[in-house]
Amino acid sequence: MEIKNESHNKLVQQITHCFPLYFICIHCNYHLHKQCAEAPLSLPNHPLHPQHSDVGFFLRERPRSFDWKCLDELPTKIDHLTHRLHPLILNRGDSDGLCNLCQKQHSGPFYGCSLCQFKINVECAWPRSIVEDKSRHQHPFSMLWRQGSFICDACDTEGNYISYICLKCCIIVHKKCTSLPRIIKFSRHDHCIFHKYFLQTQYLTRQDCMICFNEVKLDRGNYSCGKPGCNYVVHVNCVLEDDELYKVIEEEKQCEELYEKSMQSSIIRFIEMNEARKATTIQHFSHQHCLVLADKMEEEIDRKCDECMLSISTLFYYCLECPFFLHKTCAELPRIKQHWFRQGNAILLFKGFLECNFCDQRCSGFFYYIGGWEMCLRCAKVADIMKCEGHQHFLFIDFKYREKCNGCGKRCSNGAFRCGKCRFALDFGCLTLPHSTLHKIDEHKLKLTYDDDKEQIYCDICERQRDPSLWYYSCSICDTSAHPECVLRQFPFVNDGVTFPSYYHNHHHDLKFFRKVEGYLECFHCGKLCQEEILKCEESTCDNIIHCECSD
Ligand SMILES: [Zn+2]
Ligand SMILES: [Zn+2]
Ligand SMILES: [Zn+2]
Ligand SMILES: [Zn+2]
Ligand SMILES: [Zn+2]
Ligand SMILES: [Zn+2]
Ligand SMILES: [Zn+2]
Ligand SMILES: [Zn+2]
């Protein structure tokens, strides 16, 4: 029943003829013929299609089709080592099916056993017997057929039937793991990380994967940081899961360069320094006047930082010529940086009014633009692994999490920060709530509070019931408590006077947002009187207001 070496090689050749030389993505099964990969992205014209030659032709992907002529040259029935009981029959395969060898969905012809529902895609039936790529592993790998499963030394997960072994290193790996990148830069870690088949350690400690928070077996393959004192380690499959989160580094010396290039400061110029060499006057890219450092507000007003839209209490820069304030920490945020959310650059921008794609809050502050996503600064400051006051353990980001948030009780549609030790998760919205805030219901600042031991509880603002397991704002002196959305209202992070985009209302002029208005004005939509959170038309012919709630 064994396929002799010679005939195996002949079949490999035949398959190579049907599937000629191609470029393959090392992370998935995507491949392109060499010729196709090198084709130009567009052609100005083509003689075979003159009628549209003025428009040009653009390279697009066409649904994959098999070269059926090749099929005639393949044996119609084979004995295959992975299925010793019955012969396998060639089948044209018009729909997608799971290939039992590579465990992936395939379209196109396959060899199958109808008795056992066993299927092998034609492309997978005769894998190359030797794989060699010195940039990935110093020795060649040889293929080994096995019945049943094995554990891959490179990624510590199970594989079936086909494995590749390196006799010099005594390792057995998946086909895909023969070409794992040796070094990658992962967006959630500042340093480059290296693939190792095992990690030596002097301690008897358990190390958790910094992505999924399950244990990493140190005597198995993983990616780890090479910097002394940095214990960052992750599972191979966790770190390579999303190719937007990492970049392959070909040479070790590129690591340092990469780190230096990825930053650009927001402070254009230091104008004055004090004795402690702290910048006391700066020029910030976002403002035309100089900004001066201060550590206390002169008047007692609730002043917001124009970047993050949170209250300012200590250490901030302000403008002497116009009302513009920045937390010192916000002013120092880089204009271009690497953010853990994506491998590409995050760019600081200001558009007047945007909705954050992470916390869903409308905000008139600054945003980081990260590969098509807009992230407000409150969200951007949250680390991928973090601790917050409302929970005793570390929380880590899980973008696939869809269950309830323990802060607000809503389903997490944008993923959540969850605990690896217990059932607890928080969405971006709750994690970035202000720790304290003012509301006219109480003369003191209301504090964000995380648990309540009372049984029957009501919100002092809307007077409706409150779920004691969810977060709320409270004042312990006056025993006030209220829903976060009642305290903060709809637009806590929008500045007075900001113009709302027209998709928020259907008025024919620009409308400006005001948190409060003097006197009582009638809403031109519902006719009621209102003083809070309104949109105002300042055109002299209109001079109308509309409640924000009535605008959408
Ligand atoms: Zn593997
Ligand atoms: Zn993991
Ligand atoms: Zn700020
Ligand atoms: Zn946000
Ligand atoms: Zn929440
Ligand atoms: Zn309420
Ligand atoms: Zn109204
Ligand atoms: Zn108007």
GROMACS .gro file of C-alpha atoms in nm, residues 276-431:
model
  156
  276ALA     CA    1   1.445   7.164   3.687
  277ARG     CA    2   1.465   7.153   3.305
  278LYS     CA    3   1.089   7.123   3.276
  279ALA     CA    4   0.933   7.296   2.976
  280THR     CA    5   0.728   7.589   3.106
  281THR     CA    6   0.634   7.739   2.770
  282ILE     CA    7   0.580   7.527   2.461
  283GLN     CA    8   0.455   7.543   2.106
  284HIS     CA    9   0.203   7.262   2.044
  285PHE     CA   10   0.120   7.149   1.689
  286SER     CA   11  -0.253   7.188   1.751
  287HIS     CA   12  -0.259   7.553   1.861
  288GLN     CA   13  -0.136   7.874   1.702
  289HIS     CA   14  -0.035   8.046   2.031
  290CYS     CA   15   0.226   7.945   2.288
  291LEU     CA   16   0.110   7.738   2.586
  292VAL     CA   17   0.220   7.801   2.944
  293LEU     CA   18   0.258   7.540   3.221
  294ALA     CA   19   0.053   7.584   3.541
  295ASP     CA   20  -0.037   7.363   3.833
  296LYS     CA   21  -0.352   7.523   3.972
  297MET     CA   22  -0.667   7.674   3.821
  298GLU     CA   23  -0.711   8.037   3.923
  299GLU     CA   24  -1.090   8.043   3.913
  300GLU     CA   25  -1.304   7.765   4.051
  301ILE     CA   26  -1.455   7.636   3.732
  302ASP     CA   27  -1.481   7.288   3.589
  303ARG     CA   28  -1.230   7.333   3.308
  304LYS     CA   29  -1.196   7.052   3.051
  305CYS     CA   30  -0.882   6.948   2.867
  306ASP     CA   31  -0.931   7.023   2.497
  307GLU     CA   32  -0.762   6.697   2.399
  308CYS     CA   33  -0.927   6.434   2.620
  309MET     CA   34  -1.232   6.636   2.737
  310LEU     CA   35  -1.184   6.532   3.101
  311SER     CA   36  -1.163   6.781   3.390
  312ILE     CA   37  -0.832   6.942   3.475
  313SER     CA   38  -0.714   6.968   3.833
  314THR     CA   39  -0.333   6.976   3.836
  315LEU     CA   40  -0.043   7.026   3.592
  316PHE     CA   41  -0.170   7.160   3.265
  317TYR     CA   42  -0.072   7.388   2.978
  318TYR     CA   43  -0.297   7.682   2.892
  319CYS     CA   44  -0.309   7.959   2.636
  320LEU     CA   45  -0.267   8.321   2.750
  321GLU     CA   46  -0.457   8.457   2.451
  322CYS     CA   47  -0.762   8.232   2.419
  323PRO     CA   48  -0.942   7.965   2.622
  324PHE     CA   49  -0.739   7.653   2.541
  325PHE     CA   50  -0.627   7.400   2.803
  326LEU     CA   51  -0.435   7.072   2.785
  327HIS     CA   52  -0.338   6.827   3.058
  328LYS     CA   53   0.041   6.809   3.067
  329THR     CA   54   0.014   6.435   2.997
  330CYS     CA   55  -0.216   6.499   2.700
  331ALA     CA   56   0.010   6.771   2.555
  332GLU     CA   57   0.298   6.522   2.566
  333LEU     CA   58   0.115   6.249   2.374
  334PRO     CA   59   0.301   6.188   2.046
  335ARG     CA   60   0.151   6.318   1.724
  336ILE     CA   61   0.247   5.991   1.555
  337LYS     CA   62   0.301   5.678   1.756
  338GLN     CA   63   0.253   5.306   1.771
  339HIS     CA   64  -0.067   5.210   1.944
  340TRP     CA   65  -0.128   4.855   2.062
  341PHE     CA   66  -0.451   4.834   1.860
  342ARG     CA   67  -0.276   4.809   1.522
  343GLN     CA   68   0.072   4.761   1.382
  344GLY     CA   69   0.054   5.073   1.160
  345ASN     CA   70   0.099   5.432   1.282
  346ALA     CA   71  -0.158   5.604   1.503
  347ILE     CA   72  -0.196   5.970   1.406
  348LEU     CA   73  -0.328   6.236   1.643
  349LEU     CA   74  -0.596   6.452   1.482
  350PHE     CA   75  -0.858   6.710   1.564
  351LYS     CA   76  -1.180   6.735   1.362
  352GLY     CA   77  -1.410   6.929   1.594
  353PHE     CA   78  -1.662   6.650   1.642
  354LEU     CA   79  -1.633   6.273   1.602
  355GLU     CA   80  -1.784   5.957   1.740
  356CYS     CA   81  -1.531   5.722   1.899
  357ASN     CA   82  -1.539   5.374   1.742
  358PHE     CA   83  -1.451   5.215   2.077
  359CYS     CA   84  -1.654   5.386   2.355
  360ASP     CA   85  -1.926   5.512   2.114
  361GLN     CA   86  -1.917   5.857   2.280
  362ARG     CA   87  -1.947   6.171   2.071
  363CYS     CA   88  -1.648   6.388   2.147
  364SER     CA   89  -1.514   6.728   2.045
  365GLY     CA   90  -1.161   6.652   2.164
  366PHE     CA   91  -0.866   6.489   1.987
  367PHE     CA   92  -0.860   6.144   1.832
  368TYR     CA   93  -0.601   5.892   1.723
  369TYR     CA   94  -0.663   5.778   1.370
  370ILE     CA   95  -0.546   5.415   1.351
  371GLY     CA   96  -0.582   5.234   1.020
  372GLY     CA   97  -0.938   5.349   0.948
  373TRP     CA   98  -1.050   5.358   1.313
  374GLU     CA   99  -1.106   5.669   1.522
  375MET     CA  100  -1.017   5.637   1.889
  376CYS     CA  101  -1.081   5.913   2.142
  377LEU     CA  102  -0.796   5.999   2.379
  378ARG     CA  103  -0.972   5.855   2.681
  379CYS     CA  104  -0.982   5.518   2.502
  380ALA     CA  105  -0.634   5.558   2.354
  381LYS     CA  106  -0.485   5.594   2.702
  382VAL     CA  107  -0.613   5.253   2.814
  383ALA     CA  108  -0.337   4.990   2.793
  384ASP     CA  109  -0.415   4.645   2.647
  385ILE     CA  110  -0.347   4.492   2.989
  386MET     CA  111  -0.457   4.711   3.274
  387LYS     CA  112  -0.589   4.744   3.625
  388CYS     CA  113  -0.889   4.956   3.716
  389GLU     CA  114  -1.037   5.062   4.047
  390GLY     CA  115  -1.354   4.862   3.998
  391HIS     CA  116  -1.186   4.519   3.991
  392GLN     CA  117  -0.909   4.352   4.190
  393HIS     CA  118  -0.742   4.158   3.903
  394PHE     CA  119  -0.575   4.260   3.579
  395LEU     CA  120  -0.800   4.299   3.277
  396PHE     CA  121  -0.690   4.232   2.919
  397ILE     CA  122  -0.847   4.325   2.586
  398ASP     CA  123  -1.053   4.064   2.406
  399PHE     CA  124  -1.207   4.201   2.087
  400LYS     CA  125  -1.415   3.885   2.041
  401TYR     CA  126  -1.595   3.923   2.373
  402ARG     CA  127  -1.970   3.972   2.316
  403GLU     CA  128  -2.123   3.913   2.658
  404LYS     CA  129  -2.240   4.168   2.913
  405CYS     CA  130  -2.034   4.451   3.052
  406ASN     CA  131  -2.024   4.446   3.434
  407GLY     CA  132  -2.026   4.826   3.447
  408CYS     CA  133  -2.337   4.910   3.243
  409GLY     CA  134  -2.500   4.570   3.182
  410LYS     CA  135  -2.505   4.619   2.804
  411ARG     CA  136  -2.371   4.368   2.554
  412CYS     CA  137  -2.013   4.445   2.449
  413SER     CA  138  -2.038   4.500   2.075
  414ASN     CA  139  -1.684   4.644   2.043
  415GLY     CA  140  -1.511   4.375   2.251
  416ALA     CA  141  -1.417   4.423   2.615
  417PHE     CA  142  -1.144   4.414   2.875
  418ARG     CA  143  -1.195   4.091   3.062
  419CYS     CA  144  -1.050   3.922   3.363
  420GLY     CA  145  -0.849   3.602   3.323
  421LYS     CA  146  -0.932   3.488   3.676
  422CYS     CA  147  -1.306   3.546   3.711
  423ARG     CA  148  -1.615   3.628   3.508
  424PHE     CA  149  -1.579   4.001   3.479
  425ALA     CA  150  -1.559   4.232   3.179
  426LEU     CA  151  -1.579   4.603   3.104
  427ASP     CA  152  -1.639   4.776   2.774
  428PHE     CA  153  -1.442   5.082   2.660
  429GLY     CA  154  -1.737   5.306   2.754
  430CYS     CA  155  -1.737   5.211   3.123
  431LEU     CA  156  -1.360   5.188   3.151
   0.00000   0.00000   0.00000
